[in-house]
CSV table of C-alpha atoms in Angstrom, one decimal:
chain,number,residue,atom,x,y,z
A,13,MET,CA,35.3,13.7,14.8
A,14,LYS,CA,33.7,12.2,11.7
A,15,PRO,CA,30.4,10.5,12.6
A,16,PRO,CA,30.2,6.7,12.0
A,17,ARG,CA,28.7,5.5,8.7
A,18,TYR,CA,25.4,3.6,9.2
A,19,TYR,CA,24.7,1.1,6.5
A,20,SER,CA,21.2,0.8,7.9
A,21,LEU,CA,20.3,4.3,6.7
A,22,ASP,CA,21.3,3.4,3.2
A,23,VAL,CA,19.1,0.3,3.4
A,24,PHE,CA,16.2,2.4,4.8
A,25,ARG,CA,16.5,4.9,1.9
A,26,GLY,CA,16.7,2.2,-0.7
A,27,ALA,CA,13.7,0.3,0.8
A,28,THR,CA,11.5,3.4,0.5
A,29,VAL,CA,12.4,3.8,-3.1
A,30,ALA,CA,11.8,0.2,-3.9
A,31,LEU,CA,8.4,0.2,-2.1
A,32,MET,CA,7.4,3.5,-3.9
A,33,ILE,CA,8.0,1.7,-7.2
A,34,LEU,CA,6.1,-1.4,-6.1
A,35,VAL,CA,3.0,0.3,-4.9
A,36,ASN,CA,2.9,2.8,-7.8
A,37,ASN,CA,2.9,0.1,-10.5
A,38,PRO,CA,0.3,-2.6,-10.0
A,39,GLY,CA,-0.9,-4.7,-12.9
A,40,THR,CA,-4.2,-3.1,-12.6
A,41,TRP,CA,-5.6,-0.6,-10.0
A,42,SER,CA,-8.8,-2.6,-9.9
A,43,PHE,CA,-7.2,-5.5,-8.2
A,44,MET,CA,-4.8,-4.9,-5.4
A,45,PHE,CA,-4.2,-6.5,-2.0
A,46,ALA,CA,-5.4,-4.2,0.8
A,47,PRO,CA,-2.0,-3.4,2.3
A,48,LEU,CA,-0.9,-2.1,-1.2
A,49,LYS,CA,-3.8,0.4,-1.4
A,50,HIS,CA,-3.9,3.9,-0.1
A,51,ALA,CA,-6.6,4.8,2.5
A,52,ASP,CA,-9.7,6.1,0.7
A,53,TRP,CA,-9.5,9.2,2.9
A,54,HIS,CA,-8.9,9.1,6.6
A,55,GLY,CA,-6.7,6.3,7.9
A,56,CYS,CA,-3.2,5.0,7.3
A,57,THR,CA,-2.3,1.8,5.4
A,58,PRO,CA,1.2,0.3,5.0
A,59,THR,CA,1.3,2.0,1.5
A,60,ASP,CA,0.6,5.4,3.1
A,61,LEU,CA,3.9,5.0,5.0
A,62,VAL,CA,6.2,4.9,2.0
A,63,PHE,CA,6.2,8.6,0.9
A,64,PRO,CA,6.6,10.1,4.4
A,65,PHE,CA,9.4,7.5,5.1
A,66,PHE,CA,11.2,8.8,2.0
A,67,LEU,CA,10.9,12.4,3.1
A,68,PHE,CA,12.2,11.3,6.5
A,69,ALA,CA,15.1,9.7,4.7
A,70,VAL,CA,15.7,13.0,2.9
A,71,GLY,CA,16.1,14.7,6.3
A,72,ASN,CA,18.4,11.9,7.4
A,73,ALA,CA,20.7,12.6,4.5
A,74,MET,CA,20.7,16.4,5.3
A,75,ALA,CA,22.1,15.6,8.7
A,76,PHE,CA,25.4,14.6,7.0
A,77,VAL,CA,25.4,17.6,4.7
A,78,ILE,CA,24.2,20.6,6.7
A,79,PRO,CA,27.1,20.5,9.2
A,80,ARG,CA,29.6,20.7,6.3
A,81,PHE,CA,27.7,23.6,4.8
A,82,LYS,CA,27.8,25.5,8.1
A,83,GLN,CA,31.6,25.4,7.8
A,84,GLN,CA,31.5,27.1,4.4
A,85,PRO,CA,30.3,30.6,3.2
A,86,PRO,CA,26.5,30.8,3.0
A,87,THR,CA,26.8,31.4,-0.7
A,88,GLU,CA,27.9,27.8,-1.2
A,89,PHE,CA,24.9,26.6,0.7
A,90,TRP,CA,22.4,28.7,-1.3
A,91,LYS,CA,23.9,27.7,-4.7
A,92,LYS,CA,23.7,24.0,-3.9
A,93,VAL,CA,20.3,24.0,-2.4
A,94,ILE,CA,18.6,26.3,-5.0
A,95,LYS,CA,20.2,24.2,-7.8
A,96,ARG,CA,19.1,20.9,-6.3
A,97,THR,CA,15.6,22.2,-5.6
A,98,ILE,CA,15.1,23.5,-9.2
A,99,ILE,CA,16.4,20.3,-10.8
A,100,ILE,CA,14.3,18.0,-8.7
A,101,PHE,CA,11.1,20.1,-9.3
A,102,LEU,CA,11.7,20.3,-13.0
A,103,ILE,CA,12.3,16.5,-13.2
A,104,GLY,CA,9.0,16.0,-11.6
A,105,LEU,CA,7.3,18.4,-14.0
A,106,PHE,CA,9.1,16.7,-16.9
A,107,ILE,CA,7.7,13.3,-15.8
A,108,ASN,CA,4.1,14.7,-15.7
A,109,TRP,CA,4.4,16.1,-19.3
A,110,PHE,CA,6.4,13.2,-20.7
A,111,PRO,CA,6.4,11.9,-23.5
A,112,PHE,CA,4.9,15.1,-24.8
A,113,LEU,CA,2.7,13.2,-27.2
A,114,LYS,CA,-0.7,11.5,-27.0
A,115,TRP,CA,-3.1,9.6,-29.1
A,116,GLU,CA,-6.3,11.4,-30.1
A,117,ASN,CA,-8.7,10.2,-32.8
A,118,ASN,CA,-6.1,7.7,-34.0
A,119,GLU,CA,-3.5,10.5,-34.4
A,120,ILE,CA,-0.5,11.4,-32.3
A,121,ILE,CA,-0.6,15.0,-31.2
A,122,PHE,CA,1.5,17.2,-29.0
A,123,ARG,CA,0.5,17.5,-25.3
A,124,THR,CA,0.0,21.2,-24.8
A,125,TRP,CA,0.5,22.9,-21.5
A,126,GLN,CA,-3.2,23.6,-21.3
A,127,ASP,CA,-5.9,22.1,-23.6
A,128,SER,CA,-8.8,23.9,-21.9
A,129,PRO,CA,-9.7,25.7,-18.6
A,130,GLU,CA,-10.1,22.3,-17.0
A,131,SER,CA,-7.4,20.2,-18.7
A,132,GLY,CA,-3.7,20.6,-18.8
A,133,ILE,CA,-0.3,19.4,-17.4
A,134,ARG,CA,-0.3,18.7,-13.7
A,135,ILE,CA,2.2,21.0,-11.9
A,136,MET,CA,2.7,19.2,-8.6
A,137,GLY,CA,3.7,15.7,-7.8
A,138,VAL,CA,5.9,13.5,-5.6
A,139,LEU,CA,9.2,15.0,-6.8
A,140,GLN,CA,7.9,18.5,-6.7
A,141,ARG,CA,6.8,18.0,-3.1
A,142,ILE,CA,10.2,16.6,-2.2
A,143,ALA,CA,11.9,19.6,-3.9
A,144,ILE,CA,9.9,22.2,-2.0
A,145,ALA,CA,10.1,20.4,1.4
A,146,TYR,CA,13.8,19.9,0.9
A,147,PHE,CA,14.4,23.6,0.2
A,148,PHE,CA,12.6,25.0,3.2
A,149,ALA,CA,13.8,22.3,5.5
A,150,SER,CA,17.4,22.9,4.4
A,151,VAL,CA,17.2,26.7,5.0
A,152,ILE,CA,15.7,26.1,8.5
A,153,ALA,CA,18.3,23.5,9.4
A,154,PHE,CA,21.1,25.7,8.1
A,155,TYR,CA,20.2,28.8,10.1
A,156,PHE,CA,18.9,27.4,13.3
A,157,LYS,CA,20.1,25.1,16.1
A,158,GLU,CA,18.6,21.7,16.6
A,159,LYS,CA,16.4,22.7,19.5
A,160,ILE,CA,14.9,25.6,17.6
A,161,VAL,CA,14.4,23.3,14.5
A,162,LEU,CA,12.3,21.1,16.8
A,163,TRP,CA,10.2,24.0,18.0
A,164,ILE,CA,9.7,25.3,14.4
A,165,SER,CA,8.6,21.8,13.3
A,166,GLY,CA,6.0,21.7,16.1
A,167,LEU,CA,4.8,25.2,15.3
A,168,ILE,CA,4.3,24.4,11.6
A,169,LEU,CA,2.3,21.3,12.5
A,170,VAL,CA,0.1,23.2,14.9
A,171,ALA,CA,-0.3,26.2,12.6
A,172,TYR,CA,-1.3,23.9,9.7
A,173,TRP,CA,-3.9,22.2,11.9
A,174,MET,CA,-5.4,25.5,13.1
A,175,LEU,CA,-5.5,27.0,9.6
A,176,THR,CA,-7.0,23.8,8.1
A,177,LYS,CA,-9.7,23.7,10.8
A,178,LEU,CA,-10.5,27.4,10.9
A,179,LEU,CA,-10.4,28.2,7.1
A,180,GLY,CA,-12.0,25.0,5.9
A,181,GLY,CA,-15.7,24.3,5.2
A,182,ILE,CA,-18.3,22.8,7.4
A,183,ASP,CA,-16.2,19.6,7.5
A,184,PRO,CA,-12.7,21.0,7.1
A,185,TYR,CA,-11.1,17.6,7.0
A,186,SER,CA,-13.2,16.3,4.1
A,187,ILE,CA,-12.2,16.4,0.5
A,188,GLU,CA,-15.0,19.0,-0.2
A,189,GLY,CA,-14.2,21.2,2.8
A,190,PHE,CA,-10.4,21.0,2.7
A,191,ILE,CA,-9.0,24.6,2.3
A,192,GLY,CA,-6.0,23.3,0.3
A,193,THR,CA,-8.1,22.6,-2.7
A,194,ARG,CA,-9.3,26.2,-3.0
A,195,ILE,CA,-5.8,27.5,-2.5
A,196,ASP,CA,-4.3,25.1,-5.1
A,197,THR,CA,-7.0,25.9,-7.6
A,198,GLN,CA,-6.4,29.6,-7.2
A,199,ILE,CA,-2.6,29.4,-7.4
A,200,LEU,CA,-2.1,26.5,-9.8
A,201,GLY,CA,-5.3,26.7,-11.8
A,202,LEU,CA,-7.9,24.1,-12.2
A,203,ALA,CA,-6.3,22.7,-15.4
A,204,HIS,CA,-3.0,21.9,-13.5
A,205,ILE,CA,-4.2,19.9,-10.5
A,206,TYR,CA,-4.8,16.2,-10.1
A,207,LYS,CA,-8.2,14.9,-11.4
A,208,GLY,CA,-8.1,11.3,-10.0
A,209,GLU,CA,-10.4,11.9,-7.1
A,210,SER,CA,-14.1,12.5,-6.9
A,211,ILE,CA,-13.5,16.2,-7.4
A,212,PRO,CA,-10.5,18.1,-8.6
A,213,PHE,CA,-8.0,17.7,-5.7
A,214,ASP,CA,-4.3,17.4,-5.6
A,215,PRO,CA,-2.9,15.0,-3.0
A,216,GLU,CA,0.6,16.7,-3.5
A,217,GLY,CA,-0.8,20.2,-3.6
A,218,LEU,CA,1.0,23.4,-2.6
A,219,TYR,CA,-0.9,23.9,0.7
A,220,SER,CA,-0.5,20.4,2.0
A,221,THR,CA,3.2,20.5,1.1
A,222,ILE,CA,3.6,22.9,4.1
A,223,ASN,CA,3.3,19.9,6.4
A,224,ALA,CA,5.9,17.9,4.4
A,225,ILE,CA,8.5,20.4,5.7
A,226,PRO,CA,8.4,19.3,9.3
A,227,GLN,CA,8.5,15.7,8.0
A,228,VAL,CA,11.9,16.4,6.5
A,229,LEU,CA,13.0,18.4,9.5
A,230,LEU,CA,12.2,15.6,11.9
A,231,GLY,CA,14.2,13.2,9.7
A,232,TYR,CA,17.0,15.7,9.9
A,233,LEU,CA,16.9,15.8,13.7
A,234,ALA,CA,16.8,12.0,13.8
A,235,GLY,CA,19.9,12.0,11.6
A,236,ILE,CA,21.7,14.4,14.0
A,237,PHE,CA,20.7,12.1,16.8
A,238,ILE,CA,22.1,9.1,15.0
A,239,ASN,CA,25.3,11.0,14.1
A,240,LYS,CA,25.9,11.7,17.8
A,241,GLN,CA,25.0,8.1,18.6
A,242,GLY,CA,22.3,9.1,21.0
A,243,ASN,CA,24.7,11.2,23.0
A,244,ILE,CA,22.5,14.3,23.6
A,245,LYS,CA,20.8,15.7,26.6
A,246,TRP,CA,17.3,14.5,27.5
A,247,LEU,CA,15.3,17.0,29.5
A,248,ASN,CA,18.6,18.8,30.2
A,249,LYS,CA,20.2,15.6,31.6
A,250,ALA,CA,23.1,13.9,29.9
A,251,LEU,CA,22.8,10.2,29.2
A,252,PRO,CA,25.3,8.0,31.0
A,253,GLU,CA,28.5,7.1,29.2
A,254,THR,CA,28.7,3.6,27.7
A,255,ASN,CA,31.2,1.7,25.6
A,256,GLN,CA,28.2,0.4,23.5
A,257,PRO,CA,26.8,3.6,22.0
A,258,ASN,CA,24.6,1.7,19.5
A,259,TYR,CA,22.6,0.3,22.4
A,260,ARG,CA,22.0,3.8,23.7
A,261,LEU,CA,21.1,4.9,20.2
A,262,VAL,CA,18.6,2.2,19.6
A,263,ALA,CA,17.0,2.7,23.0
A,264,GLY,CA,16.7,6.4,22.3
A,265,LEU,CA,15.2,6.0,18.9
A,266,PHE,CA,12.6,3.5,20.3
A,267,VAL,CA,11.7,5.9,23.1
A,268,LEU,CA,11.4,8.9,20.7
A,269,GLY,CA,9.4,6.8,18.2
A,270,THR,CA,7.0,5.6,21.0
A,271,ILE,CA,6.5,9.2,22.2
A,272,ALA,CA,5.7,10.3,18.6
A,273,LEU,CA,3.2,7.4,18.2
A,274,VAL,CA,1.4,8.4,21.4
A,275,ILE,CA,1.2,12.1,20.4
A,276,GLY,CA,0.0,11.1,16.9
A,277,TYR,CA,-2.7,8.8,18.4
A,278,PHE,CA,-4.2,11.5,20.6
A,279,TRP,CA,-3.9,14.1,17.9
A,280,GLN,CA,-5.7,12.0,15.3
A,281,LEU,CA,-8.8,11.9,17.6
A,282,GLU,CA,-9.3,15.5,16.5
A,283,PHE,CA,-7.2,15.7,13.3
A,284,PRO,CA,-7.4,12.2,11.7
A,285,TYR,CA,-4.5,10.5,10.0
A,286,ASN,CA,-4.8,11.5,6.4
A,287,LYS,CA,-2.1,11.2,3.7
A,288,LYS,CA,-4.0,13.1,1.1
A,289,ILE,CA,-4.2,16.3,3.1
A,290,TRP,CA,-0.9,15.4,5.0
A,291,SER,CA,-2.5,16.0,8.4
A,292,SER,CA,-0.4,16.9,11.4
A,293,SER,CA,-1.2,13.7,13.2
A,294,TYR,CA,-0.2,11.7,10.1
A,295,VAL,CA,3.2,13.4,10.1
A,296,VAL,CA,3.8,12.6,13.8
A,297,HIS,CA,2.5,9.1,13.4
A,298,THR,CA,4.7,8.3,10.4
A,299,THR,CA,7.7,9.9,12.0
A,300,GLY,CA,7.3,7.6,15.0
A,301,LEU,CA,7.1,4.6,12.8
A,302,SER,CA,10.2,5.8,10.9
A,303,LEU,CA,12.2,6.1,14.1
A,304,ILE,CA,11.2,2.7,15.2
A,305,THR,CA,11.9,1.2,11.8
A,306,ILE,CA,15.4,2.8,11.7
A,307,ALA,CA,16.1,1.6,15.3
A,308,THR,CA,15.1,-1.9,14.3
A,309,MET,CA,17.4,-1.8,11.2
A,310,ILE,CA,20.3,-0.5,13.3
A,311,TRP,CA,19.7,-3.4,15.8
A,312,PHE,CA,19.9,-6.0,13.1
A,313,ILE,CA,22.4,-4.5,10.7
A,314,GLU,CA,24.8,-2.6,12.9
A,315,ILE,CA,24.6,-4.5,16.2
A,316,LEU,CA,23.9,-8.1,15.0
A,317,ASN,CA,25.9,-7.4,11.8
A,318,ILE,CA,23.3,-9.0,9.6
A,319,LYS,CA,24.1,-7.9,6.0
A,320,ASN,CA,22.6,-10.4,3.6
A,321,GLY,CA,21.1,-10.4,0.1
A,322,ILE,CA,17.9,-8.7,1.3
A,323,MET,CA,19.9,-5.7,2.6
A,324,LYS,CA,21.9,-5.6,-0.7
A,325,PHE,CA,18.6,-5.7,-2.7
A,326,PHE,CA,17.4,-2.5,-1.0
A,327,ASP,CA,20.8,-0.9,-0.8
A,328,VAL,CA,21.2,-0.7,-4.6
A,329,PHE,CA,18.0,1.3,-4.9
A,330,GLY,CA,19.5,3.8,-2.5
A,331,LYS,CA,22.6,4.3,-4.6
A,332,ASN,CA,20.7,6.1,-7.4
A,333,PRO,CA,17.3,6.9,-5.7
A,334,LEU,CA,16.3,9.9,-7.8
A,335,PHE,CA,17.3,8.4,-11.1
A,336,ILE,CA,15.6,5.0,-10.4
A,337,PHE,CA,12.4,6.6,-9.1
A,338,ALA,CA,12.2,9.1,-12.0
A,339,PHE,CA,12.9,6.4,-14.6
A,340,SER,CA,10.2,4.1,-13.1
A,341,GLY,CA,7.8,6.9,-13.8
A,342,LEU,CA,9.1,7.7,-17.3
A,343,PHE,CA,9.3,4.1,-18.5
A,344,PRO,CA,5.5,3.3,-18.5
A,345,ARG,CA,4.7,6.7,-20.1
A,346,LEU,CA,7.2,6.1,-22.9
A,347,LEU,CA,5.8,2.6,-23.7
A,348,GLY,CA,2.3,4.0,-23.4
A,349,ILE,CA,2.8,5.7,-26.8
A,350,ILE,CA,3.1,2.2,-28.4
A,351,ARG,CA,-0.3,0.7,-29.2
A,352,ILE,CA,-1.1,-3.0,-29.7
A,353,GLU,CA,-4.5,-4.0,-31.2
A,354,ASN,CA,-6.7,-5.6,-28.6
A,355,GLY,CA,-10.0,-6.6,-30.2
A,356,LEU,CA,-13.1,-4.6,-30.9
A,357,ASN,CA,-15.3,-2.6,-28.5
A,358,GLU,CA,-19.1,-2.8,-28.4
A,359,GLU,CA,-19.3,-0.2,-31.2
A,360,GLY,CA,-17.0,-2.4,-33.4
A,361,GLN,CA,-14.1,0.0,-33.1
A,362,MET,CA,-10.6,-1.3,-32.6
A,363,LYS,CA,-9.3,-1.2,-29.0
A,364,TYR,CA,-5.6,-0.7,-28.2
A,365,ILE,CA,-3.3,-1.7,-25.3
A,366,SER,CA,0.2,-0.7,-24.3
A,367,PRO,CA,3.1,-3.2,-24.2
A,368,LEU,CA,3.0,-3.2,-20.4
A,369,GLY,CA,-0.7,-3.6,-20.5
A,370,TRP,CA,-0.3,-6.5,-23.0
A,371,PHE,CA,2.2,-8.2,-20.7
A,372,TYR,CA,-0.1,-8.0,-17.8
A,373,GLU,CA,-3.2,-9.2,-19.6
A,374,THR,CA,-1.4,-12.0,-21.5
A,375,ILE,CA,0.8,-13.3,-18.8
A,376,CYS,CA,0.3,-12.0,-15.3
A,377,ALA,CA,-3.5,-11.9,-15.4
A,378,LYS,CA,-3.6,-15.5,-16.5
A,379,ILE,CA,-2.0,-16.7,-13.2
A,380,PRO,CA,-4.4,-19.0,-11.4
A,381,GLY,CA,-6.1,-17.7,-8.3
A,382,ILE,CA,-7.7,-14.4,-7.4
A,383,PRO,CA,-6.9,-11.5,-9.7
A,384,GLU,CA,-4.9,-9.7,-7.0
A,385,ILE,CA,-2.2,-12.3,-7.4
A,386,GLY,CA,-1.6,-11.5,-11.0
A,387,SER,CA,-1.6,-7.8,-10.3
A,388,PHE,CA,0.9,-8.2,-7.5
A,389,VAL,CA,3.2,-10.5,-9.6
A,390,TYR,CA,3.3,-7.8,-12.3
A,391,SER,CA,4.4,-5.3,-9.6
A,392,LEU,CA,7.2,-7.6,-8.5
A,393,ILE,CA,8.4,-8.2,-12.1
A,394,PHE,CA,8.4,-4.4,-12.6
A,395,LEU,CA,10.3,-3.9,-9.4
A,396,GLY,CA,12.7,-6.7,-10.4
A,397,PHE,CA,13.5,-4.9,-13.7
A,398,PHE,CA,14.5,-1.8,-11.8
A,399,CYS,CA,16.4,-3.7,-9.2
A,400,ALA,CA,18.5,-5.2,-12.1
A,401,LEU,CA,19.1,-1.7,-13.5
A,402,ALA,CA,20.1,-0.4,-10.1
A,403,TYR,CA,22.4,-3.3,-9.5
A,404,TRP,CA,24.0,-2.8,-12.9
A,405,LEU,CA,24.6,0.9,-12.2
A,406,ASP,CA,26.1,0.0,-8.9
A,407,GLN,CA,28.4,-2.6,-10.4
A,408,LYS,CA,29.6,0.0,-13.0
A,409,LYS,CA,30.0,2.6,-10.3
A,410,ILE,CA,27.6,4.9,-12.0
A,411,TYR,CA,25.9,7.2,-9.5
A,412,ILE,CA,23.6,9.9,-10.9
A,413,LYS,CA,23.2,12.7,-8.4
A,414,VAL,CA,21.9,16.3,-8.5
């Protein structure tokens, strides 16, 4: 029997894409409202929920695809998964390198793969992490039953915690003591990891991507639970039959989400919530919030049948999630090649600004009030542009998939 289609899952996926675009594109990183900032190190802000929610949504989508793959020869599964993994990873790498040119000494030069032992093109990133996590999660979900998938997810989280604790420095959960930095530097090379922290450190590094795999797997299990409308055994006991399966489903998701939040809370007393090292407590915590968020959406959208403009706004982002997110990263980089004169610096040399920078400085930054307002308005306008693009693609029935 074909599982019911839940519009709430489409809205959830689209909302994560929209929020990723919003928080990644402020008018200026110097002025942002607190909820739109990532935690400096330990902790979890609303912005820190966006990426794990998206990985969770990737797992949800797998729950509709993996059962179909299991009815086909394994070769079909491997061809599709390998192709999708490579394409997503290469798109992420393409974004990091794009537009392949840069200004240096008032001349445009080609961005080489590596300029020096300490400077080059970053290898990892958001899409690269999604690709790797998707690949391993798909393989595990394809070859193992749901109960075993849950055990594997738990073992990965515990193993990651123990390895991080035992192999790290004096303070294994600090940026200096985190074992992942040494592993990423050895494998990827110093020139190809992120340099935006106090020391070379990649928040989407190879090592911390290990813990992104159970994030996708838990999303997959939640998707299976939703497909079955909550009709699974709990502690080897079948739930009572009901002619209102959505009520049972919402109740089950809330219970599972609460259990995850409690486990995450006690775990973080030893292994703190931390997005940048993707700590195990952070995975469990964000999974719990994902479950509760989806349950809330199902309640309003599927049970109360509320499908208004807000739902449509987020839904259109979910129709072309990869393309819209990738283009939101390429667009500022492309315009960054264009330079607009912006006065002289203290040495009397001409300063330059990009078209987007000019738009922020000329219009958004001039909005009365604290500077955070102008920065946020810029983010909203940027998001609105991509909403219009997503809406146009949806109207034209153009869906770009990999």
